[in-house]
Tab-separated table of C-alpha atoms and ligand atoms in Angstrom:
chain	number	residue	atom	x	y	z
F	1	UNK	CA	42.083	51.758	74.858
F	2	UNK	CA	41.969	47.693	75.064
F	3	UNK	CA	38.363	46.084	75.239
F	4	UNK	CA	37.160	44.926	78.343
F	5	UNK	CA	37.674	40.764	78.067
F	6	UNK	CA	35.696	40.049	81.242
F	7	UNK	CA	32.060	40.783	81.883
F	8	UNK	CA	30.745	40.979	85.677
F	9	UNK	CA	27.055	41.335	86.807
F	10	UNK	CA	26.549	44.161	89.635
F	11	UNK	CA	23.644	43.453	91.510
F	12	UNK	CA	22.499	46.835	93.580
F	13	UNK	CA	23.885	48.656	90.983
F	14	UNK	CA	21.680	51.966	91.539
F	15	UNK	CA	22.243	51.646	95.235
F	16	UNK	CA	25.046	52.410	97.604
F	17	UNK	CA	27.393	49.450	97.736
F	18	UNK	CA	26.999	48.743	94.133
F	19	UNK	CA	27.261	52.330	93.019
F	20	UNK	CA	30.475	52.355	94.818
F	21	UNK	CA	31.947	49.101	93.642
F	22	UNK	CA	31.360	50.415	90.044
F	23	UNK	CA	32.710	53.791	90.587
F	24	UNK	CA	35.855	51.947	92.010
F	25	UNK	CA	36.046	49.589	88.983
F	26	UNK	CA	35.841	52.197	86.671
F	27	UNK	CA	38.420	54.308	88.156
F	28	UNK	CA	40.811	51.486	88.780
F	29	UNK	CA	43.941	50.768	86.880
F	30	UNK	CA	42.843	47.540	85.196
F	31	UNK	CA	39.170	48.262	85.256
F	32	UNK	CA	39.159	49.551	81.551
F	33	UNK	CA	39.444	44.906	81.523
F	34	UNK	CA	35.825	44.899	82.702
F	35	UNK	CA	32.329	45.202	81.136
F	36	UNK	CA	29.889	45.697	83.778
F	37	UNK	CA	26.323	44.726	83.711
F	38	UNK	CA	24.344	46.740	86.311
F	39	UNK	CA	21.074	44.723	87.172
F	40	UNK	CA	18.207	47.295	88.460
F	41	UNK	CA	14.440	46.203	88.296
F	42	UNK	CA	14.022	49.945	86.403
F	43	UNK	CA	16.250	50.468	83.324
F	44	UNK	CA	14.186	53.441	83.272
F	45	UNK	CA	14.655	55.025	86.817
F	46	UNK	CA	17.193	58.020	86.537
F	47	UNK	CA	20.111	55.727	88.579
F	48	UNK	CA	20.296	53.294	85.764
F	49	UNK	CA	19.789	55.919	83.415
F	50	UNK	CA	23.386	57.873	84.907
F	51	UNK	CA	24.765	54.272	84.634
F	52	UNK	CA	23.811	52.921	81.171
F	53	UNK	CA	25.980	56.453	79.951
F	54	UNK	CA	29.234	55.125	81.417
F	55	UNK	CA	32.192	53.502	79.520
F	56	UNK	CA	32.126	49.805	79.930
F	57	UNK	CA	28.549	49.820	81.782
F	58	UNK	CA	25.424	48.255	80.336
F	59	UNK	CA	22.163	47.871	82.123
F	60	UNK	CA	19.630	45.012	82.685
F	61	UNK	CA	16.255	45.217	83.755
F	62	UNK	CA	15.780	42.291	86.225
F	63	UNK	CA	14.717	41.108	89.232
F	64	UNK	CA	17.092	38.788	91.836
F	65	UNK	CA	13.847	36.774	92.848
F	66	UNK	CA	14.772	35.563	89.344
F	67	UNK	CA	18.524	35.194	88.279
F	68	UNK	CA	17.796	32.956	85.836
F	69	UNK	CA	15.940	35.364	83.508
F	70	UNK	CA	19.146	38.082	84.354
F	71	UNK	CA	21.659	35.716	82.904
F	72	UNK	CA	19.454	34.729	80.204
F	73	UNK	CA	19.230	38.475	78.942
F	74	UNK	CA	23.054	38.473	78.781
F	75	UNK	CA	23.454	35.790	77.066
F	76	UNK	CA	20.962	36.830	74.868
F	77	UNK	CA	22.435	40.302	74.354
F	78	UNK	CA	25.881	39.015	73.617
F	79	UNK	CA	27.705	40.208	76.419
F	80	UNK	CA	28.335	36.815	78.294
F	81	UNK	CA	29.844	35.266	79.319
F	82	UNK	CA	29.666	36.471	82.753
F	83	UNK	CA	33.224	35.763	84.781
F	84	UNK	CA	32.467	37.659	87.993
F	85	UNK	CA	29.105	38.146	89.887
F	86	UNK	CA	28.610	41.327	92.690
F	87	UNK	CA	25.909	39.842	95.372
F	88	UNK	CA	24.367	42.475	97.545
F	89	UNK	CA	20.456	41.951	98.718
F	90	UNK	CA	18.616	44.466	100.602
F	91	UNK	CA	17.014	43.219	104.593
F	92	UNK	CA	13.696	40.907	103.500
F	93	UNK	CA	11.899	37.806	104.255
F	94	UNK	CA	13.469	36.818	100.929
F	95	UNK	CA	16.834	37.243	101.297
F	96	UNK	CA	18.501	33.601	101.946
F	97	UNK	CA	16.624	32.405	98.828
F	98	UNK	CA	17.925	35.121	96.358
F	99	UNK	CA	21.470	34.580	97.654
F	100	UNK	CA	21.260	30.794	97.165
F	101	UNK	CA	19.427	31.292	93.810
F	102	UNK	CA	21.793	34.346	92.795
F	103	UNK	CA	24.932	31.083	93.673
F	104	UNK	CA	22.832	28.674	91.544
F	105	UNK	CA	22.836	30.788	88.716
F	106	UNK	CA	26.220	31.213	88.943
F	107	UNK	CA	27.270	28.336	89.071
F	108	UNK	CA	25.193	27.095	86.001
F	109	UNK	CA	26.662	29.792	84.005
F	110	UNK	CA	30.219	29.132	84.861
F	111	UNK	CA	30.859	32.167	86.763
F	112	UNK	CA	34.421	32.089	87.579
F	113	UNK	CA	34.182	34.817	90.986
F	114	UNK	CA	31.681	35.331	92.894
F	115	UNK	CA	31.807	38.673	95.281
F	116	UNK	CA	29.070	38.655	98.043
F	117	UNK	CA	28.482	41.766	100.497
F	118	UNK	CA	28.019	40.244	104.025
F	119	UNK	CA	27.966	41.679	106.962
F	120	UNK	CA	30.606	41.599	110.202
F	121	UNK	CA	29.063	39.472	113.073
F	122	UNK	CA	31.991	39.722	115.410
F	123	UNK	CA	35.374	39.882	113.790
F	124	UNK	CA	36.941	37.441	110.997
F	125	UNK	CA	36.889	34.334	113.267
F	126	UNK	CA	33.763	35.132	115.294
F	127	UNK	CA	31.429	35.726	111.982
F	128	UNK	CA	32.769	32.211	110.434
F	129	UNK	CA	30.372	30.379	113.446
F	130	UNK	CA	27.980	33.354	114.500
F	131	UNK	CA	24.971	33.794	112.628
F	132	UNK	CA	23.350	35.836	115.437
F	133	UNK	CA	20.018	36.328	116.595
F	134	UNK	CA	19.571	39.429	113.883
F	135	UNK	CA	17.377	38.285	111.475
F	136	UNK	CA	19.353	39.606	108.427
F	137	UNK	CA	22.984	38.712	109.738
F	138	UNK	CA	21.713	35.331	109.891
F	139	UNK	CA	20.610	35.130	106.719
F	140	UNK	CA	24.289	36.607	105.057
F	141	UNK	CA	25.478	33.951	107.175
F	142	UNK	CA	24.009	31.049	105.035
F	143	UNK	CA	24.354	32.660	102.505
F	144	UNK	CA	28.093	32.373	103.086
F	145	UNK	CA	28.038	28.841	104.160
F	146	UNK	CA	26.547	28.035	100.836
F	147	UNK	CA	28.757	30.071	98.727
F	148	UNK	CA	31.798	28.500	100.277
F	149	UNK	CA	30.321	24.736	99.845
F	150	UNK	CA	29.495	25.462	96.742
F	151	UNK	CA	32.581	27.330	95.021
F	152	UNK	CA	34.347	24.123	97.128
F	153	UNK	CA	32.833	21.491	95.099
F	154	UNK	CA	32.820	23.561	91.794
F	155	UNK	CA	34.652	21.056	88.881
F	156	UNK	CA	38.323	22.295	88.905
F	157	UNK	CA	37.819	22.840	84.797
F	158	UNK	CA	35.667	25.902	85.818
F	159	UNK	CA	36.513	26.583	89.681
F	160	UNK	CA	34.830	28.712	90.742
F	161	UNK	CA	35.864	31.167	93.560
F	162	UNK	CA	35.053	33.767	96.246
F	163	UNK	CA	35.159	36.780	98.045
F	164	UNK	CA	33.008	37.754	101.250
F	165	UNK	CA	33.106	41.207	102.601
F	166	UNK	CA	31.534	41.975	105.876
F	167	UNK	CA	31.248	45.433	106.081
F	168	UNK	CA	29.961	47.153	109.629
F	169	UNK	CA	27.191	49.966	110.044
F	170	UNK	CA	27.554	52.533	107.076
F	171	UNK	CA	28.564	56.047	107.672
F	172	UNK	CA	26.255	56.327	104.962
F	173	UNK	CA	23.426	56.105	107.238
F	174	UNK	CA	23.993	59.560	108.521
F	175	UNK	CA	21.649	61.197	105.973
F	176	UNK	CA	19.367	64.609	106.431
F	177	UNK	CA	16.534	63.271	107.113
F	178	UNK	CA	14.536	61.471	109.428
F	179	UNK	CA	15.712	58.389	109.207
F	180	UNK	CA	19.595	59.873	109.509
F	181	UNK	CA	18.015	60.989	112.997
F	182	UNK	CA	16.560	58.366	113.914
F	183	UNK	CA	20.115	56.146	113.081
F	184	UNK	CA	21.820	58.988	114.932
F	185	UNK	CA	19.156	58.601	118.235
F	186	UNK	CA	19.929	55.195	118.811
F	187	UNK	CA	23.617	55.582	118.117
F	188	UNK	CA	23.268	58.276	120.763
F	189	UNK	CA	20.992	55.550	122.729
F	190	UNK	CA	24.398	53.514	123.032
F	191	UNK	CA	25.860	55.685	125.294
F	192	UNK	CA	29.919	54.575	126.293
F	193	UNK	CA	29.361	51.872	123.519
F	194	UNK	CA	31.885	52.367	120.557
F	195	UNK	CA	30.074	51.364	117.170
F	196	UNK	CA	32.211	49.911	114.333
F	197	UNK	CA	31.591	51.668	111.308
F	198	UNK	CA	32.508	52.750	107.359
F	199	UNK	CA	31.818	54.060	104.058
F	200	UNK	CA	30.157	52.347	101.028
F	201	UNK	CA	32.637	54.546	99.147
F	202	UNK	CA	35.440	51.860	100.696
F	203	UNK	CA	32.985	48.648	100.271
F	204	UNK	CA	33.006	49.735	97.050
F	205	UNK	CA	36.869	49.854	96.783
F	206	UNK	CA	37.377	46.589	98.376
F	207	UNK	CA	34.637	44.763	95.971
F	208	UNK	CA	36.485	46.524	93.401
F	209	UNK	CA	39.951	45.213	94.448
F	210	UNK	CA	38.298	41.392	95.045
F	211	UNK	CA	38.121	41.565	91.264
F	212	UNK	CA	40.797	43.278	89.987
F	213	UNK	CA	43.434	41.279	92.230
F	214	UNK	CA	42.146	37.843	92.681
F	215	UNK	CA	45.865	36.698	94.180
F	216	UNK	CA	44.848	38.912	97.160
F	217	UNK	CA	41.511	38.415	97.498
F	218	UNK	CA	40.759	34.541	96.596
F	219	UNK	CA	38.515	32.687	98.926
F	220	UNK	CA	38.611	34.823	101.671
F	221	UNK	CA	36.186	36.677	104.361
F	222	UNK	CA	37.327	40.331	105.271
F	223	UNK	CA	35.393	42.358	107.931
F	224	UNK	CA	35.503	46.210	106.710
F	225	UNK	CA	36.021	48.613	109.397
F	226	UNK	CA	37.037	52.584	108.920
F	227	UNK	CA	36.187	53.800	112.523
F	228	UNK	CA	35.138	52.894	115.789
F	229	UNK	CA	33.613	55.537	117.675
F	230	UNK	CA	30.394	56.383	119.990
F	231	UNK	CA	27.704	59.035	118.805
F	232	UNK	CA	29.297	61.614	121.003
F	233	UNK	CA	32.815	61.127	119.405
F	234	UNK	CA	31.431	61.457	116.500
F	235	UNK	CA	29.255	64.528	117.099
F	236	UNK	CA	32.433	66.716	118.180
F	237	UNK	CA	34.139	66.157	114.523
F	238	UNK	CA	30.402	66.509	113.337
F	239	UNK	CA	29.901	69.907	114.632
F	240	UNK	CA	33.787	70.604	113.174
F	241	UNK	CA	32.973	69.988	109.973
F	242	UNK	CA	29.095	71.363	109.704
F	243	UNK	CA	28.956	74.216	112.527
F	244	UNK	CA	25.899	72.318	114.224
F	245	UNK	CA	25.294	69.383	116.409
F	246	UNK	CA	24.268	66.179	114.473
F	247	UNK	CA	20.542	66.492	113.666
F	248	UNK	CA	18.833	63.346	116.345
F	249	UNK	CA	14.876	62.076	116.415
F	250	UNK	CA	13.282	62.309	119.840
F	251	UNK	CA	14.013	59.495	122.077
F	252	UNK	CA	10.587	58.505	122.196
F	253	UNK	CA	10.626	58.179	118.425
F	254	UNK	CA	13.825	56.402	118.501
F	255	UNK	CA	12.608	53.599	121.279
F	256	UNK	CA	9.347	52.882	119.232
F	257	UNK	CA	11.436	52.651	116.341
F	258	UNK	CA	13.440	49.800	118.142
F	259	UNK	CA	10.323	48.325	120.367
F	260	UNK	CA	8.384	47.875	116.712
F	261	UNK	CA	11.040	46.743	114.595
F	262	UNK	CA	12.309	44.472	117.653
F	263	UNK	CA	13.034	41.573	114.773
F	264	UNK	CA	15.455	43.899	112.458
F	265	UNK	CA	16.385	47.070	114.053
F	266	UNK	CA	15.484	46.233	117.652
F	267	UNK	CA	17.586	43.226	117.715
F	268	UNK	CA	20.406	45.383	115.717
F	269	UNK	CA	20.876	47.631	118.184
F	270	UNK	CA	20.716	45.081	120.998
F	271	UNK	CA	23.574	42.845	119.172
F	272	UNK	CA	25.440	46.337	118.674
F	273	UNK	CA	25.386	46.523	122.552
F	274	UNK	CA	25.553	42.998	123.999
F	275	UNK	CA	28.148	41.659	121.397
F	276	UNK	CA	29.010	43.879	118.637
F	277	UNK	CA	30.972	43.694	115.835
F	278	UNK	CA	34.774	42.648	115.970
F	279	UNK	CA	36.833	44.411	112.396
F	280	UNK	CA	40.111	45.631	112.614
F	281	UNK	CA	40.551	49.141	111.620
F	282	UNK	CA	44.315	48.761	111.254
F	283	UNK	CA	44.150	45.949	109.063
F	284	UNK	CA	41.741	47.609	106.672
F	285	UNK	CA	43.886	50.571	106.801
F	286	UNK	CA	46.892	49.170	105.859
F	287	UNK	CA	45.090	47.399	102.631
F	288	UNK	CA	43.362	50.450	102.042
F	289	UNK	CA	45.720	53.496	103.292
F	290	UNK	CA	42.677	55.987	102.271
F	291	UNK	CA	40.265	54.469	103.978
F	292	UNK	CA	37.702	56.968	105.455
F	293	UNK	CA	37.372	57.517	109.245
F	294	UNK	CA	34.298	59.587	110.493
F	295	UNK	CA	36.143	62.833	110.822
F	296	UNK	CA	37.018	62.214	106.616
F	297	UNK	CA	33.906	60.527	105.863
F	298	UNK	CA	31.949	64.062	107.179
F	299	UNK	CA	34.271	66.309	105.965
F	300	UNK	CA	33.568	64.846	102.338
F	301	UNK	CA	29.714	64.367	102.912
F	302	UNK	CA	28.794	67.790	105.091
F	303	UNK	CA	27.375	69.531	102.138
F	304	UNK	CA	23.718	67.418	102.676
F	305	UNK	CA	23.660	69.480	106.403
F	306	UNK	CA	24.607	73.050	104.784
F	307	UNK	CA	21.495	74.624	104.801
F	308	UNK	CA	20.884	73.448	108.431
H	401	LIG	N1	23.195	50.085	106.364
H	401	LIG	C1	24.145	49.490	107.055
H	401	LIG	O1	24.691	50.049	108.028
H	401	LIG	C2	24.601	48.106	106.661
H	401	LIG	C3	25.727	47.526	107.280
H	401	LIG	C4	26.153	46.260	106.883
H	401	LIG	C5	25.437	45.582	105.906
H	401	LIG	N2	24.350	46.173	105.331
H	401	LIG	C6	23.622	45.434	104.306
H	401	LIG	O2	23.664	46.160	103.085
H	401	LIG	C7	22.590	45.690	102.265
H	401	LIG	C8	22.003	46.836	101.506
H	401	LIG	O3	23.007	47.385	100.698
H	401	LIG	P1	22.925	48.874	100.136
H	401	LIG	O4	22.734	49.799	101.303
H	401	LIG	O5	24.046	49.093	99.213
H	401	LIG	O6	21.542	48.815	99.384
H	401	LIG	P2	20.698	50.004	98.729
H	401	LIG	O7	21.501	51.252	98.626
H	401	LIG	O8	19.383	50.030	99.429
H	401	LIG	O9	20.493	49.457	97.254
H	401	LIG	C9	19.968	48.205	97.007
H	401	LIG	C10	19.657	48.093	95.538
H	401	LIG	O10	19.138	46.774	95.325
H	401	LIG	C11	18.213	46.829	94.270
H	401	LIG	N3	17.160	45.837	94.542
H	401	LIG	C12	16.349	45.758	95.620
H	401	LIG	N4	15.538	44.700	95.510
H	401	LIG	C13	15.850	44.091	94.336
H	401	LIG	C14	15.350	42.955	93.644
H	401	LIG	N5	14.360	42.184	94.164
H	401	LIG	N6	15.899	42.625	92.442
H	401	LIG	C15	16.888	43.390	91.898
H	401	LIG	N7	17.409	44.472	92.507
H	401	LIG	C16	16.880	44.817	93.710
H	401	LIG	C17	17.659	48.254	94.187
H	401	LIG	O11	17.805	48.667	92.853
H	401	LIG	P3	16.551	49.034	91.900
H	401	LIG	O12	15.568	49.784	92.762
H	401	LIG	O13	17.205	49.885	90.853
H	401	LIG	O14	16.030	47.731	91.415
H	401	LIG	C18	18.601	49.066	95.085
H	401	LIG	O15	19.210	50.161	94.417
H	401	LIG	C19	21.602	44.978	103.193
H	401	LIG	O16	21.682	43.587	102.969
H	401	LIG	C20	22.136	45.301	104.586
H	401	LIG	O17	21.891	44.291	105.532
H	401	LIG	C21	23.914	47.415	105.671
């Protein structure tokens, strides 16, 4: 087997989107090119632990309040230098900052691709002008404005390029627990209302793709859509594929849920139903021919309801 000859920095490795991405890499043709670096602020914790076994994976212990200090360690270790860079944040006050910074850093250090995990505010030409009201989507949205100004006025020498995916609400949130119920509630809550959704297991394919076929992917926005379906749709292939209605909080629990986080969840929801988001399952499909709908994604994912 060839070395890898380019390295790429995962951020979110131990977490959904970036777990996927690298399981898509790996199992690529052409990903046997890559050397992945998956950042985690715990090379200890059992996630980065799984991932510092895999072929072609090393892990760095780092924080992306700091990017600097990441890139720093690579260099240092030997595996630079970095070509691509995986950008995916998780919802906080901090957000726009580590994007920009996360762009900085790549830019000093010559990064030549730059993948960042949006989100879908609307459909391809709606999200290009929409940062919304939702605290979070507006953030990803200058994030992007500064990733495309930026890879724009990179020196042609060392252009540097982009990718933006805007995935819609995970399937993924559907988890055993309470706050799978409480996701399921105010899906429920929606009534008629469709909600676009679909797997991190495909975010992770198209991230995956955005590297291994740049000619396809090169400085452009996709919106990542698998299904579009209300709660109730979606609880008829549900109780298919488990033998049970999906699990829901109380309402009560659900409206508090909304009333209290009014600035992230609340205003979520509220986007979901006023606007909403705007992908095009077809068009996703026919990149992606396996890309899951809900009646796939649950029939692959029941086993966390078995022992209902
Ligand atoms: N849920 C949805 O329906 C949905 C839909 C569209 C978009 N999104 C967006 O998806 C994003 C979250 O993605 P995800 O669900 O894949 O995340 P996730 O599973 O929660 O994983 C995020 C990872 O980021 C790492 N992390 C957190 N803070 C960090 C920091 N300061 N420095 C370094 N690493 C840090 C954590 O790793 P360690 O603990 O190992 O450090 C964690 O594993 C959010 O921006 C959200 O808005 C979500």
């Amino acid at each position: 087997m060839s070395s890898p000859t380019k390295t790429i920095v995962v951020t979110g490795a131990t977490g959904k989107q970036g777990g996927a991405l690298i399981d898509a890499l790996l199992a690529a043709p052409g990903g046997a090119n890559f050397h992945v670096v998956a950042v985690t602020r715990s090379s200890a914790g059992p996630r980065a632990q799984a991932l510092a076994t895999r072929p072609n994976v090393s892990v760095v212990a780092g924080d992306i309040d700091d990017p600097e200090a990441i890139f720093a360690q690579i260099a240092a270790s030997g595996k630079g230098p970095v070509w691509g860079l995986y950008i995916v944040q998780v919802n906080s006050d901090a957000e726009e900052a580590q994007g920009r910074a996360l762009v900085d850093a790549a830019t000093a250090h010559g990064v030549r691709h730059v993948v960042y995990s949006s989100s879908d505010r609307g459909g391809p030409v709606k999200s290009a002008g929409n940062p919304t009201r939702v605290k979070n989507f507006a953030a990803k949205f200058h994030i992007e404005k500064y990733l495309e100004a930026v890879a724009a006025g990179s020196a042609e020498a060392t252009k540097m390029t982009y990718t933006i995916l805007r995935p819609v609400t995970f399937f993924d949130n559907l988890t055993n627990d309470v706050h799978g119920r409480g996701f399921a509630r105010m899906w429920e809550q929606m009534g008629d209302r469709k909600l676009q959704m679909v797997s991190t297991r495909d975010i992770g394919w198209f991230a995956a793709q955005a590297f291994l076929r740049p000619e396809v992917y090169t400085n452009v926005a996709l919106s990542l859509v698998g299904d579009e379906l209300t709660q109730a749709e979606a609880d008829l292939a549900f109780r298919q594929a488990v033998g049970a209605p999906m699990p829901l909080a109380p309402c009560p629990v659900a409206s508090a849920v909304k009333f209290f986080l009014k600035g992230t969840v609340g205003d979520m929801f509220r986007w979901f139903e006023e606007e909403g988001y705007g992908g095009d399952v077809a068009e996703c499909r026919r990149l992606h021919p396996q890309m899951q709908d809900f009646k796939s994604w649950i029939s692959a994912n029941k086993g966390q309801w078995a022992q209902q």
